[in-house]
Amino acid sequence: MREEETWEGGDGRFWAQRWGVPEVRLFREVTSTNDVLLEAARGTLKPGSVALAETQTRGRGRRGHRWFSPPGSGIWISVYLAVPDEALPVLPLAAGVASARAVEERAGLAVVLK
């Protein structure tokens, strides 16, 4: 896992400022964006930080289900959040819906959630 210098013309600092988050880590390929953030959270990573990859070799979704994320099929993002335990069950769905709406509104693309 080697961190990339840029994505879509901007480096991690550019995207962190653009998105209003503490940190963005960019990768061409990772085992899982979740793994990147879990490791970083053991250090000084702040809530709201993001890991973005173009492909994952061992991505996973809810309940540990394997996530197929081949190159060229999307971007794969995890966000490190500090939330109350009672919010955890609905958080993945809420994040997916919010992300889909943002992509549809800003890019004019149809989005399907899996």
Coordinates of N, CA and C in Angstrom, one line a residue:
M1 N 0.8 -1.2 0.0 CA 0.0 0.0 0.0 C 0.9 1.2 0.0
R2 N 0.9 1.9 -1.1 CA 1.7 3.1 -1.2 C 0.8 4.3 -1.4
E3 N 0.9 5.3 -0.6 CA 0.0 6.4 -0.7 C 0.4 7.2 -2.0
E4 N -0.6 7.6 -2.7 CA -0.5 8.4 -3.9 C -0.3 9.8 -3.6
E5 N 0.4 10.5 -4.6 CA 0.6 11.9 -4.4 C -0.6 12.8 -4.8
T6 N -1.4 12.3 -5.8 CA -2.5 13.1 -6.3 C -3.6 12.2 -6.7
W7 N -4.8 12.7 -6.8 CA -6.0 12.1 -7.3 C -6.8 13.2 -8.0
E8 N -7.2 13.0 -9.3 CA -8.0 13.9 -10.0 C -7.3 15.3 -9.9
G9 N -6.0 15.4 -10.0 CA -5.3 16.7 -10.0 C -5.1 17.4 -8.7
G10 N -5.5 16.8 -7.6 CA -5.3 17.4 -6.3 C -4.6 16.4 -5.3
D11 N -3.8 16.9 -4.4 CA -3.2 16.1 -3.4 C -4.1 15.9 -2.2
G12 N -3.7 15.2 -1.2 CA -4.5 14.9 -0.1 C -4.9 16.2 0.7
R13 N -4.0 17.1 0.8 CA -4.3 18.4 1.4 C -5.3 19.2 0.7
F14 N -5.2 19.2 -0.7 CA -6.2 19.9 -1.5 C -7.6 19.3 -1.2
W15 N -7.7 18.0 -1.3 CA -9.1 17.4 -1.1 C -9.6 17.6 0.3
A16 N -8.7 17.5 1.3 CA -9.1 17.7 2.7 C -9.7 19.1 2.9
Q17 N -9.0 20.1 2.3 CA -9.5 21.5 2.4 C -10.8 21.6 1.6
R18 N -10.9 21.0 0.4 CA -12.1 21.1 -0.5 C -13.3 20.5 0.2
W19 N -13.1 19.3 0.8 CA -14.2 18.6 1.5 C -14.4 19.0 2.9
G20 N -13.5 19.9 3.5 CA -13.7 20.3 4.9 C -13.5 19.2 5.9
V21 N -12.5 18.3 5.6 CA -12.2 17.3 6.6 C -10.7 17.4 7.0
P22 N -10.4 16.8 8.1 CA -9.0 16.9 8.7 C -7.9 16.4 7.8
E23 N -8.2 15.2 7.1 CA -7.1 14.6 6.4 C -7.7 13.7 5.3
V24 N -7.1 13.6 4.1 CA -7.5 12.7 3.1 C -6.2 11.9 2.7
R25 N -6.3 10.6 2.7 CA -5.2 9.7 2.3 C -5.6 9.1 0.9
L26 N -4.8 9.2 -0.1 CA -5.1 8.8 -1.4 C -4.2 7.5 -1.8
F27 N -4.9 6.5 -2.4 CA -4.2 5.3 -2.8 C -4.7 4.8 -4.2
R28 N -3.8 4.3 -4.9 CA -4.2 3.6 -6.2 C -4.8 2.3 -5.8
E29 N -4.1 1.5 -4.9 CA -4.6 0.2 -4.5 C -4.3 0.0 -3.0
V30 N -5.3 -0.6 -2.3 CA -5.2 -0.9 -0.9 C -5.8 -2.3 -0.7
T31 N -5.6 -2.9 0.5 CA -6.3 -4.1 0.8 C -7.7 -3.6 1.1
S32 N -7.9 -2.6 1.9 CA -9.2 -2.1 2.2 C -9.1 -0.6 2.7
T33 N -9.9 0.3 2.3 CA -9.8 1.6 2.9 C -10.2 1.6 4.4
N34 N -11.0 0.6 4.8 CA -11.2 0.4 6.2 C -9.9 0.1 7.0
D35 N -9.1 -0.8 6.4 CA -7.8 -1.1 7.0 C -6.9 0.1 7.2
V36 N -6.9 1.0 6.2 CA -6.1 2.2 6.2 C -6.5 3.0 7.4
L37 N -7.8 3.2 7.6 CA -8.3 4.1 8.6 C -8.1 3.4 10.0
L38 N -8.4 2.1 10.1 CA -8.2 1.5 11.4 C -6.8 1.6 11.9
E39 N -5.8 1.4 11.0 CA -4.4 1.5 11.4 C -4.1 2.9 11.8
A40 N -4.6 3.9 11.0 CA -4.3 5.3 11.2 C -4.9 5.8 12.5
A41 N -6.1 5.2 12.8 CA -6.9 5.6 14.0 C -6.1 5.3 15.3
R42 N -5.2 4.3 15.2 CA -4.4 3.9 16.4 C -3.4 5.0 16.7
G43 N -3.2 5.9 15.7 CA -2.2 7.0 15.9 C -2.9 8.3 16.2
T44 N -2.7 9.2 15.4 CA -3.3 10.6 15.6 C -4.4 11.0 14.7
L45 N -4.9 10.0 14.0 CA -6.0 10.4 13.0 C -7.2 11.0 13.7
K46 N -7.7 12.1 13.1 CA -8.8 12.8 13.7 C -10.1 12.3 13.0
P47 N -11.2 12.3 13.8 CA -12.5 11.9 13.2 C -12.8 12.8 12.0
G48 N -13.4 12.3 11.0 CA -13.7 13.0 9.8 C -12.7 12.8 8.7
S49 N -11.6 12.1 9.0 CA -10.6 11.9 8.0 C -11.0 10.8 7.0
V50 N -10.5 10.8 5.8 CA -10.9 10.0 4.7 C -9.8 9.2 4.1
A51 N -10.1 8.0 3.7 CA -9.2 7.2 2.8 C -9.9 6.9 1.5
L52 N -9.2 7.1 0.4 CA -9.8 7.0 -0.9 C -8.8 6.1 -1.7
A53 N -9.4 5.1 -2.4 CA -8.6 4.2 -3.3 C -9.3 4.0 -4.6
E54 N -8.5 3.7 -5.6 CA -9.1 3.3 -6.9 C -9.5 1.9 -7.0
T55 N -8.8 1.0 -6.2 CA -9.2 -0.4 -6.1 C -8.8 -0.9 -4.8
Q56 N -9.5 -2.0 -4.4 CA -9.2 -2.7 -3.1 C -9.1 -4.2 -3.4
T57 N -8.1 -4.8 -2.8 CA -7.9 -6.2 -3.0 C -8.6 -7.1 -2.0
R58 N -9.0 -6.5 -0.9 CA -9.8 -7.2 0.1 C -10.8 -6.3 0.8
G59 N -11.6 -5.6 -0.1 CA -12.6 -4.7 0.5 C -13.7 -5.5 1.2
R60 N -14.3 -4.9 2.1 CA -15.4 -5.6 2.8 C -16.5 -4.6 3.1
G61 N -17.7 -5.1 3.1 CA -18.9 -4.3 3.5 C -19.4 -4.6 4.9
R62 N -20.7 -4.4 5.0 CA -21.3 -4.7 6.3 C -21.2 -6.2 6.7
R63 N -21.0 -6.4 8.0 CA -20.9 -7.8 8.5 C -19.8 -8.6 7.9
G64 N -18.8 -7.9 7.4 CA -17.6 -8.6 6.9 C -17.8 -9.2 5.5
H65 N -18.9 -8.9 4.8 CA -19.1 -9.4 3.4 C -18.0 -8.8 2.5
R66 N -17.5 -9.7 1.7 CA -16.4 -9.3 0.7 C -17.0 -8.3 -0.3
W67 N -16.2 -7.3 -0.6 CA -16.6 -6.2 -1.4 C -15.7 -6.2 -2.7
F68 N -16.3 -6.5 -3.8 CA -15.6 -6.5 -5.1 C -15.4 -5.1 -5.6
S69 N -14.1 -4.7 -5.7 CA -13.9 -3.3 -6.2 C -12.7 -3.3 -7.1
P70 N -12.9 -3.8 -8.4 CA -11.8 -3.8 -9.4 C -11.5 -2.4 -9.9
P71 N -10.3 -2.3 -10.4 CA -9.9 -1.0 -11.0 C -10.8 -0.5 -12.1
G72 N -11.0 0.8 -12.1 CA -11.9 1.4 -13.1 C -13.4 1.2 -12.9
S73 N -13.8 0.6 -11.8 CA -15.2 0.4 -11.6 C -15.8 1.4 -10.6
G74 N -15.0 2.3 -10.0 CA -15.5 3.2 -9.0 C -14.4 3.8 -8.2
I75 N -14.7 4.5 -7.2 CA -13.8 5.0 -6.2 C -14.3 4.4 -4.9
W76 N -13.4 4.1 -4.0 CA -13.7 3.4 -2.7 C -13.2 4.3 -1.6
I77 N -14.2 4.7 -0.8 CA -13.9 5.7 0.3 C -14.4 5.1 1.6
S78 N -13.6 5.4 2.6 CA -14.0 5.2 4.0 C -13.7 6.5 4.8
V79 N -14.6 6.7 5.7 CA -14.5 7.9 6.5 C -14.5 7.5 8.0
Y80 N -13.5 8.1 8.7 CA -13.3 7.7 10.1 C -14.3 8.7 10.9
L81 N -15.3 8.1 11.6 CA -16.3 8.8 12.3 C -16.3 8.4 13.8
A82 N -16.5 9.4 14.7 CA -16.8 9.1 16.1 C -18.3 9.3 16.3
V83 N -19.0 8.3 16.4 CA -20.5 8.4 16.5 C -21.0 7.6 17.7
P84 N -22.1 8.0 18.3 CA -22.7 7.2 19.4 C -23.1 5.8 18.9
D85 N -23.0 4.8 19.8 CA -23.3 3.4 19.4 C -24.7 3.3 18.8
E86 N -25.6 4.0 19.3 CA -27.0 3.8 18.8 C -27.2 4.3 17.4
A87 N -26.2 5.0 16.8 CA -26.3 5.5 15.4 C -25.7 4.5 14.5
L88 N -24.9 3.6 15.0 CA -24.2 2.7 14.1 C -25.0 1.8 13.2
P89 N -26.1 1.3 13.6 CA -26.9 0.4 12.7 C -27.4 1.1 11.4
V90 N -27.7 2.4 11.5 CA -28.2 3.1 10.3 C -27.2 3.9 9.6
L91 N -26.0 4.0 10.1 CA -25.0 4.9 9.5 C -24.6 4.5 8.1
P92 N -24.3 3.2 7.8 CA -23.9 2.9 6.4 C -25.0 3.2 5.4
L93 N -26.3 3.0 5.7 CA -27.3 3.3 4.8 C -27.4 4.8 4.6
A94 N -27.4 5.6 5.7 CA -27.5 7.0 5.6 C -26.3 7.6 4.8
A95 N -25.1 7.1 5.0 CA -24.0 7.6 4.3 C -24.1 7.3 2.8
G96 N -24.6 6.1 2.5 CA -24.8 5.7 1.1 C -25.8 6.5 0.4
V97 N -26.9 6.8 1.0 CA -28.0 7.6 0.5 C -27.5 9.0 0.2
A98 N -26.8 9.6 1.2 CA -26.2 11.0 1.1 C -25.2 11.0 0.0
S99 N -24.4 10.0 -0.1 CA -23.3 10.0 -1.2 C -24.0 9.9 -2.5
A100 N -25.0 9.1 -2.7 CA -25.7 8.9 -4.0 C -26.4 10.2 -4.4
R101 N -27.0 10.8 -3.4 CA -27.7 12.1 -3.8 C -26.7 13.1 -4.2
A102 N -25.5 13.2 -3.5 CA -24.5 14.2 -3.9 C -24.0 14.0 -5.3
V103 N -23.7 12.7 -5.6 CA -23.2 12.4 -7.0 C -24.3 12.7 -8.0
E104 N -25.5 12.3 -7.8 CA -26.6 12.6 -8.7 C -26.8 14.1 -9.0
E105 N -26.7 14.9 -7.9 CA -27.0 16.3 -8.0 C -25.8 17.0 -8.6
R106 N -24.5 16.7 -8.2 CA -23.4 17.4 -8.7 C -22.9 16.9 -10.1
A107 N -23.0 15.6 -10.3 CA -22.4 15.0 -11.5 C -23.5 14.7 -12.6
G108 N -24.7 14.7 -12.1 CA -25.8 14.3 -13.0 C -25.8 12.9 -13.5
L109 N -25.2 12.0 -12.6 CA -25.1 10.6 -12.9 C -26.1 9.8 -12.1
A110 N -26.6 8.7 -12.7 CA -27.5 7.8 -11.9 C -26.7 7.0 -11.0
V111 N -27.1 6.8 -9.8 CA -26.3 6.0 -8.8 C -27.2 4.9 -8.3
V112 N -26.6 3.7 -8.2 CA -27.3 2.6 -7.6 C -26.5 2.1 -6.4
L113 N -27.2 2.0 -5.3 CA -26.6 1.5 -4.0 C -26.7 0.0 -4.0
K114 N -25.6 -0.7 -3.5 CA -25.6 -2.1 -3.4 C -25.7 -2.5 -1.9

